[in-house]
PDB file of C-alpha atoms in Angstrom:
ATOM      1  CA  UNK A 244       4.737   4.522 -76.629  1.00 42.00           C
ATOM      2  CA  UNK A 245       5.081   8.192 -75.692  1.00 51.00           C
ATOM      3  CA  UNK A 246       4.838   7.322 -71.958  1.00 50.00           C
ATOM      4  CA  UNK A 247       7.778   4.943 -72.298  1.00 54.00           C
ATOM      5  CA  UNK A 248       9.870   7.526 -74.135  1.00 59.00           C
ATOM      6  CA  UNK A 249       9.237  10.079 -71.352  1.00 57.00           C
ATOM      7  CA  UNK A 250      10.343   7.543 -68.754  1.00 55.00           C
ATOM      8  CA  UNK A 251      13.483   6.634 -70.801  1.00 68.00           C
ATOM      9  CA  UNK A 252      14.118  10.404 -71.274  1.00 84.00           C
ATOM     10  CA  UNK A 253      13.922  11.026 -67.521  1.00 88.00           C
ATOM     11  CA  UNK A 254      16.196   8.035 -66.747  1.00 88.00           C
ATOM     12  CA  UNK A 255      18.804   9.168 -69.330  1.00 90.00           C
ATOM     13  CA  UNK A 256      18.661  12.719 -67.995  1.00 92.00           C
ATOM     14  CA  UNK A 257      19.041  11.504 -64.382  1.00 94.00           C
ATOM     15  CA  UNK A 258      22.042   9.338 -65.377  1.00 93.00           C
ATOM     16  CA  UNK A 259      23.657  12.396 -66.935  1.00 94.00           C
ATOM     17  CA  UNK A 260      23.127  14.223 -63.580  1.00 95.00           C
ATOM     18  CA  UNK A 261      24.760  11.272 -61.823  1.00 95.00           C
ATOM     19  CA  UNK A 262      27.727  11.547 -64.245  1.00 94.00           C
ATOM     20  CA  UNK A 263      28.078  15.232 -63.374  1.00 94.00           C
ATOM     21  CA  UNK A 264      28.006  14.294 -59.656  1.00 94.00           C
ATOM     22  CA  UNK A 265      30.595  11.594 -60.216  1.00 92.00           C
ATOM     23  CA  UNK A 266      32.807  13.886 -62.268  1.00 93.00           C
ATOM     24  CA  UNK A 267      32.714  16.524 -59.568  1.00 92.00           C
ATOM     25  CA  UNK A 268      33.592  13.949 -56.894  1.00 91.00           C
ATOM     26  CA  UNK A 269      36.395  12.409 -59.016  1.00 88.00           C
ATOM     27  CA  UNK A 270      37.745  15.873 -59.839  1.00 88.00           C
ATOM     28  CA  UNK A 271      38.029  16.914 -56.253  1.00 87.00           C
ATOM     29  CA  UNK A 272      38.464  13.711 -54.324  1.00 78.00           C
ATOM     30  CA  UNK A 273      40.281  11.872 -57.137  1.00 73.00           C
ATOM     31  CA  UNK A 274      43.181  14.315 -56.905  1.00 69.00           C
ATOM     32  CA  UNK A 275      44.106  12.907 -53.538  1.00 70.00           C
ATOM     33  CA  UNK A 276      46.709  10.118 -53.357  1.00 72.00           C
ATOM     34  CA  UNK A 277      45.500   6.612 -53.944  1.00 73.00           C
ATOM     35  CA  UNK A 278      46.462   5.712 -50.416  1.00 74.00           C
ATOM     36  CA  UNK A 279      44.062   8.286 -49.022  1.00 76.00           C
ATOM     37  CA  UNK A 280      41.127   6.469 -50.737  1.00 83.00           C
ATOM     38  CA  UNK A 281      41.848   3.335 -48.814  1.00 88.00           C
ATOM     39  CA  UNK A 282      40.344   2.581 -45.373  1.00 91.00           C
ATOM     40  CA  UNK A 283      43.385   0.804 -44.015  1.00 93.00           C
ATOM     41  CA  UNK A 284      46.864   0.805 -45.617  1.00 93.00           C
ATOM     42  CA  UNK A 285      47.207  -1.581 -48.570  1.00 92.00           C
ATOM     43  CA  UNK A 286      49.945  -3.746 -46.986  1.00 93.00           C
ATOM     44  CA  UNK A 287      47.873  -4.374 -43.865  1.00 95.00           C
ATOM     45  CA  UNK A 288      44.733  -5.155 -45.896  1.00 95.00           C
ATOM     46  CA  UNK A 289      46.624  -7.523 -48.216  1.00 94.00           C
ATOM     47  CA  UNK A 290      48.018  -9.455 -45.248  1.00 95.00           C
ATOM     48  CA  UNK A 291      44.599  -9.558 -43.597  1.00 96.00           C
ATOM     49  CA  UNK A 292      43.053 -10.842 -46.865  1.00 96.00           C
ATOM     50  CA  UNK A 293      45.493 -13.704 -47.021  1.00 96.00           C
ATOM     51  CA  UNK A 294      44.324 -14.909 -43.638  1.00 96.00           C
ATOM     52  CA  UNK A 295      40.609 -14.142 -44.161  1.00 97.00           C
ATOM     53  CA  UNK A 296      40.446 -15.864 -47.583  1.00 97.00           C
ATOM     54  CA  UNK A 297      42.325 -18.897 -46.416  1.00 97.00           C
ATOM     55  CA  UNK A 298      39.869 -19.310 -43.551  1.00 97.00           C
ATOM     56  CA  UNK A 299      36.906 -18.659 -45.853  1.00 97.00           C
ATOM     57  CA  UNK A 300      38.007 -21.156 -48.483  1.00 96.00           C
ATOM     58  CA  UNK A 301      38.362 -23.824 -45.744  1.00 97.00           C
ATOM     59  CA  UNK A 302      34.942 -23.020 -44.252  1.00 97.00           C
ATOM     60  CA  UNK A 303      33.163 -22.929 -47.641  1.00 97.00           C
ATOM     61  CA  UNK A 304      34.672 -26.288 -48.694  1.00 96.00           C
ATOM     62  CA  UNK A 305      34.692 -28.258 -45.416  1.00 95.00           C
ATOM     63  CA  UNK A 306      31.820 -26.632 -43.540  1.00 95.00           C
ATOM     64  CA  UNK A 307      29.311 -25.605 -46.219  1.00 96.00           C
ATOM     65  CA  UNK A 308      30.369 -28.075 -48.985  1.00 96.00           C
ATOM     66  CA  UNK A 309      30.383 -25.376 -51.615  1.00 95.00           C
ATOM     67  CA  UNK A 310      31.848 -26.619 -54.912  1.00 96.00           C
ATOM     68  CA  UNK A 311      35.298 -25.312 -56.005  1.00 95.00           C
ATOM     69  CA  UNK A 312      33.957 -23.123 -58.785  1.00 96.00           C
ATOM     70  CA  UNK A 313      31.569 -21.203 -56.524  1.00 96.00           C
ATOM     71  CA  UNK A 314      34.258 -21.080 -53.745  1.00 96.00           C
ATOM     72  CA  UNK A 315      36.670 -19.527 -56.162  1.00 96.00           C
ATOM     73  CA  UNK A 316      34.150 -16.904 -57.288  1.00 96.00           C
ATOM     74  CA  UNK A 317      33.408 -16.017 -53.706  1.00 96.00           C
ATOM     75  CA  UNK A 318      37.130 -15.822 -52.764  1.00 96.00           C
ATOM     76  CA  UNK A 319      38.338 -13.673 -55.656  1.00 95.00           C
ATOM     77  CA  UNK A 320      40.990 -11.346 -54.259  1.00 94.00           C
ATOM     78  CA  UNK A 321      40.007  -8.596 -56.638  1.00 93.00           C
ATOM     79  CA  UNK A 322      36.483  -8.454 -55.212  1.00 93.00           C
ATOM     80  CA  UNK A 323      37.782  -8.434 -51.628  1.00 94.00           C
ATOM     81  CA  UNK A 324      40.292  -5.619 -52.431  1.00 92.00           C
ATOM     82  CA  UNK A 325      37.359  -3.355 -53.179  1.00 90.00           C
ATOM     83  CA  UNK A 326      36.131  -3.650 -49.623  1.00 93.00           C
ATOM     84  CA  UNK A 327      39.062  -1.520 -48.544  1.00 94.00           C
ATOM     85  CA  UNK A 328      37.969   1.405 -50.714  1.00 90.00           C
ATOM     86  CA  UNK A 329      36.047   4.301 -49.250  1.00 89.00           C
ATOM     87  CA  UNK A 330      32.340   4.325 -50.191  1.00 90.00           C
ATOM     88  CA  UNK A 331      30.801   6.698 -52.676  1.00 91.00           C
ATOM     89  CA  UNK A 332      28.941   8.338 -49.792  1.00 93.00           C
ATOM     90  CA  UNK A 333      32.213   8.907 -47.863  1.00 91.00           C
ATOM     91  CA  UNK A 334      34.045  10.392 -50.873  1.00 90.00           C
ATOM     92  CA  UNK A 335      30.998  12.527 -51.813  1.00 93.00           C
ATOM     93  CA  UNK A 336      30.791  13.934 -48.254  1.00 94.00           C
ATOM     94  CA  UNK A 337      34.577  14.613 -48.289  1.00 90.00           C
ATOM     95  CA  UNK A 338      34.194  16.385 -51.641  1.00 92.00           C
ATOM     96  CA  UNK A 339      31.363  18.601 -50.486  1.00 94.00           C
ATOM     97  CA  UNK A 340      33.334  19.503 -47.388  1.00 93.00           C
ATOM     98  CA  UNK A 341      36.411  20.323 -49.478  1.00 91.00           C
ATOM     99  CA  UNK A 342      34.204  22.607 -51.595  1.00 91.00           C
ATOM    100  CA  UNK A 343      32.505  24.243 -48.513  1.00 91.00           C
ATOM    101  CA  UNK A 344      29.169  22.819 -49.563  1.00 93.00           C
ATOM    102  CA  UNK A 345      26.739  22.122 -46.785  1.00 92.00           C
ATOM    103  CA  UNK A 346      23.931  19.630 -47.157  1.00 93.00           C
ATOM    104  CA  UNK A 347      22.039  17.662 -44.560  1.00 91.00           C
ATOM    105  CA  UNK A 348      22.698  14.022 -43.833  1.00 93.00           C
ATOM    106  CA  UNK A 349      19.227  13.183 -44.965  1.00 90.00           C
ATOM    107  CA  UNK A 350      19.809  14.777 -48.328  1.00 92.00           C
ATOM    108  CA  UNK A 351      23.163  13.076 -48.796  1.00 94.00           C
ATOM    109  CA  UNK A 352      21.625   9.701 -47.887  1.00 92.00           C
ATOM    110  CA  UNK A 353      18.812  10.213 -50.404  1.00 91.00           C
ATOM    111  CA  UNK A 354      21.084  11.395 -53.146  1.00 94.00           C
ATOM    112  CA  UNK A 355      23.422   8.396 -52.627  1.00 95.00           C
ATOM    113  CA  UNK A 356      20.530   5.953 -52.591  1.00 91.00           C
ATOM    114  CA  UNK A 357      19.091   7.449 -55.754  1.00 91.00           C
ATOM    115  CA  UNK A 358      22.537   7.480 -57.448  1.00 95.00           C
ATOM    116  CA  UNK A 359      23.124   3.784 -56.366  1.00 93.00           C
ATOM    117  CA  UNK A 360      19.767   2.694 -57.696  1.00 91.00           C
ATOM    118  CA  UNK A 361      20.148   4.519 -61.022  1.00 93.00           C
ATOM    119  CA  UNK A 362      23.767   3.275 -61.592  1.00 93.00           C
ATOM    120  CA  UNK A 363      23.418  -0.273 -60.402  1.00 92.00           C
ATOM    121  CA  UNK A 364      19.911  -1.081 -61.381  1.00 90.00           C
ATOM    122  CA  UNK A 365      18.839   1.488 -63.940  1.00 88.00           C
ATOM    123  CA  UNK A 366      15.724   2.505 -61.935  1.00 88.00           C
ATOM    124  CA  UNK A 367      14.605   5.399 -59.905  1.00 89.00           C
ATOM    125  CA  UNK A 368      14.371   4.683 -56.183  1.00 85.00           C
ATOM    126  CA  UNK A 369      10.465   5.057 -56.275  1.00 84.00           C
ATOM    127  CA  UNK A 370      10.279   2.192 -58.733  1.00 83.00           C
ATOM    128  CA  UNK A 371      11.832  -0.353 -56.479  1.00 75.00           C
ATOM    129  CA  UNK A 372      11.172   0.808 -52.941  1.00 70.00           C
ATOM    130  CA  UNK A 373      10.179  -1.923 -50.569  1.00 61.00           C
ATOM    131  CA  UNK A 374       6.875  -2.380 -48.771  1.00 55.00           C
ATOM    132  CA  UNK A 375       6.736  -0.480 -45.446  1.00 56.00           C
ATOM    133  CA  UNK A 376       9.486   1.884 -46.510  1.00 62.00           C
ATOM    134  CA  UNK A 377       8.748   5.562 -46.274  1.00 65.00           C
ATOM    135  CA  UNK A 378      10.000   7.547 -49.248  1.00 68.00           C
ATOM    136  CA  UNK A 379      11.770  10.784 -48.417  1.00 73.00           C
ATOM    137  CA  UNK A 380       9.745  12.705 -50.967  1.00 75.00           C
ATOM    138  CA  UNK A 381       6.436  11.789 -49.346  1.00 72.00           C
ATOM    139  CA  UNK A 382       3.373   9.625 -49.918  1.00 69.00           C
ATOM    140  CA  UNK A 383       3.301   9.715 -53.737  1.00 72.00           C
ATOM    141  CA  UNK A 384       6.919   9.792 -54.998  1.00 77.00           C
ATOM    142  CA  UNK A 385       7.443   9.511 -58.734  1.00 83.00           C
ATOM    143  CA  UNK A 386      10.384   9.639 -61.181  1.00 88.00           C
ATOM    144  CA  UNK A 387       9.725  13.321 -61.955  1.00 90.00           C
ATOM    145  CA  UNK A 388      10.026  14.319 -58.316  1.00 88.00           C
ATOM    146  CA  UNK A 389      13.196  12.285 -57.886  1.00 90.00           C
ATOM    147  CA  UNK A 390      14.640  13.737 -61.033  1.00 94.00           C
ATOM    148  CA  UNK A 391      13.846  17.336 -59.900  1.00 93.00           C
ATOM    149  CA  UNK A 392      15.298  16.633 -56.495  1.00 92.00           C
ATOM    150  CA  UNK A 393      18.565  15.640 -58.086  1.00 95.00           C
ATOM    151  CA  UNK A 394      18.517  18.711 -60.263  1.00 95.00           C
ATOM    152  CA  UNK A 395      17.878  20.906 -57.248  1.00 93.00           C
ATOM    153  CA  UNK A 396      20.664  19.218 -55.283  1.00 95.00           C
ATOM    154  CA  UNK A 397      23.204  19.811 -58.063  1.00 95.00           C
ATOM    155  CA  UNK A 398      21.991  23.429 -58.386  1.00 94.00           C
ATOM    156  CA  UNK A 399      22.551  23.998 -54.632  1.00 93.00           C
ATOM    157  CA  UNK A 400      26.003  22.414 -54.858  1.00 94.00           C
ATOM    158  CA  UNK A 401      27.063  24.719 -57.683  1.00 93.00           C
ATOM    159  CA  UNK A 402      25.568  27.800 -56.115  1.00 93.00           C
ATOM    160  CA  UNK A 403      27.389  27.033 -52.818  1.00 93.00           C
ATOM    161  CA  UNK A 404      30.649  26.367 -54.682  1.00 90.00           C
ATOM    162  CA  UNK A 405      30.268  29.900 -56.136  1.00 90.00           C
ATOM    163  CA  UNK A 406      29.584  31.406 -52.763  1.00 87.00           C
ATOM    164  CA  UNK A 407      25.881  31.927 -53.546  1.00 84.00           C
ATOM    165  CA  UNK A 408      24.587  29.335 -51.099  1.00 67.00           C
ATOM    166  CA  UNK A 409      21.481  31.204 -49.777  1.00 57.00           C
ATOM    167  CA  UNK A 410      18.262  30.042 -51.275  1.00 57.00           C
ATOM    168  CA  UNK A 411      14.628  29.570 -50.293  1.00 51.00           C
ATOM    169  CA  UNK A 412      12.678  26.340 -50.979  1.00 53.00           C
ATOM    170  CA  UNK A 413       9.071  26.319 -51.827  1.00 53.00           C
ATOM    171  CA  UNK A 414       8.562  22.496 -51.537  1.00 53.00           C
ATOM    172  CA  UNK A 415       8.746  21.289 -47.934  1.00 47.00           C
ATOM    173  CA  UNK A 416       8.504  17.659 -48.883  1.00 49.00           C
ATOM    174  CA  UNK A 417      12.223  17.457 -49.518  1.00 49.00           C
ATOM    175  CA  UNK A 418      14.249  15.685 -46.757  1.00 50.00           C
ATOM    176  CA  UNK A 419      16.006  18.829 -45.721  1.00 47.00           C
ATOM    177  CA  UNK A 420      13.337  21.386 -46.417  1.00 42.00           C
ATOM    178  CA  UNK A 421      14.847  23.989 -44.109  1.00 42.00           C
ATOM    179  CA  UNK A 422      17.952  24.233 -46.302  1.00 44.00           C
ATOM    180  CA  UNK A 423      21.600  23.199 -45.729  1.00 44.00           C
ATOM    181  CA  UNK A 424      22.905  22.610 -42.356  1.00 43.00           C
ATOM    182  CA  UNK A 425      24.669  25.557 -40.846  1.00 38.00           C
TER     183      UNK A 425
END
């Protein structure tokens, strides 16, 4: 029982860190106009969707013989509208740039993958990593290492925001062990 409580505790703490990251991103990037969060202008995307979804509906029905209920689920305009929104990774990268925070691409990739796994599946990355995939934290990744990596990442972000970005790492197993990109 105690082991399960510890895992739940780590998961809950990691999700709180993700909320801090999301709040920081929303606070900086969310202040931008809604149009700046789109990949292409809304009017162009809406016109493109009309064409795309008309063709898709036809192909699903005539070509693949998908029933109407499933076809309608696949062709929901609301779902497709989301494809025109910048990704979490892109908005996080823009946020860090705006705040003059420098982190390596490897670190950003790992943080985004960890965040996505925690938010969408409720697991740490190490719990669901596929066979043959190399974990960025080394041969024996665990929940504690991932949690501490996220803590260290947010610590570095805050320190750099305050102009105190110089630090030394003791653990060279992290994806960007040399520190932030210059």
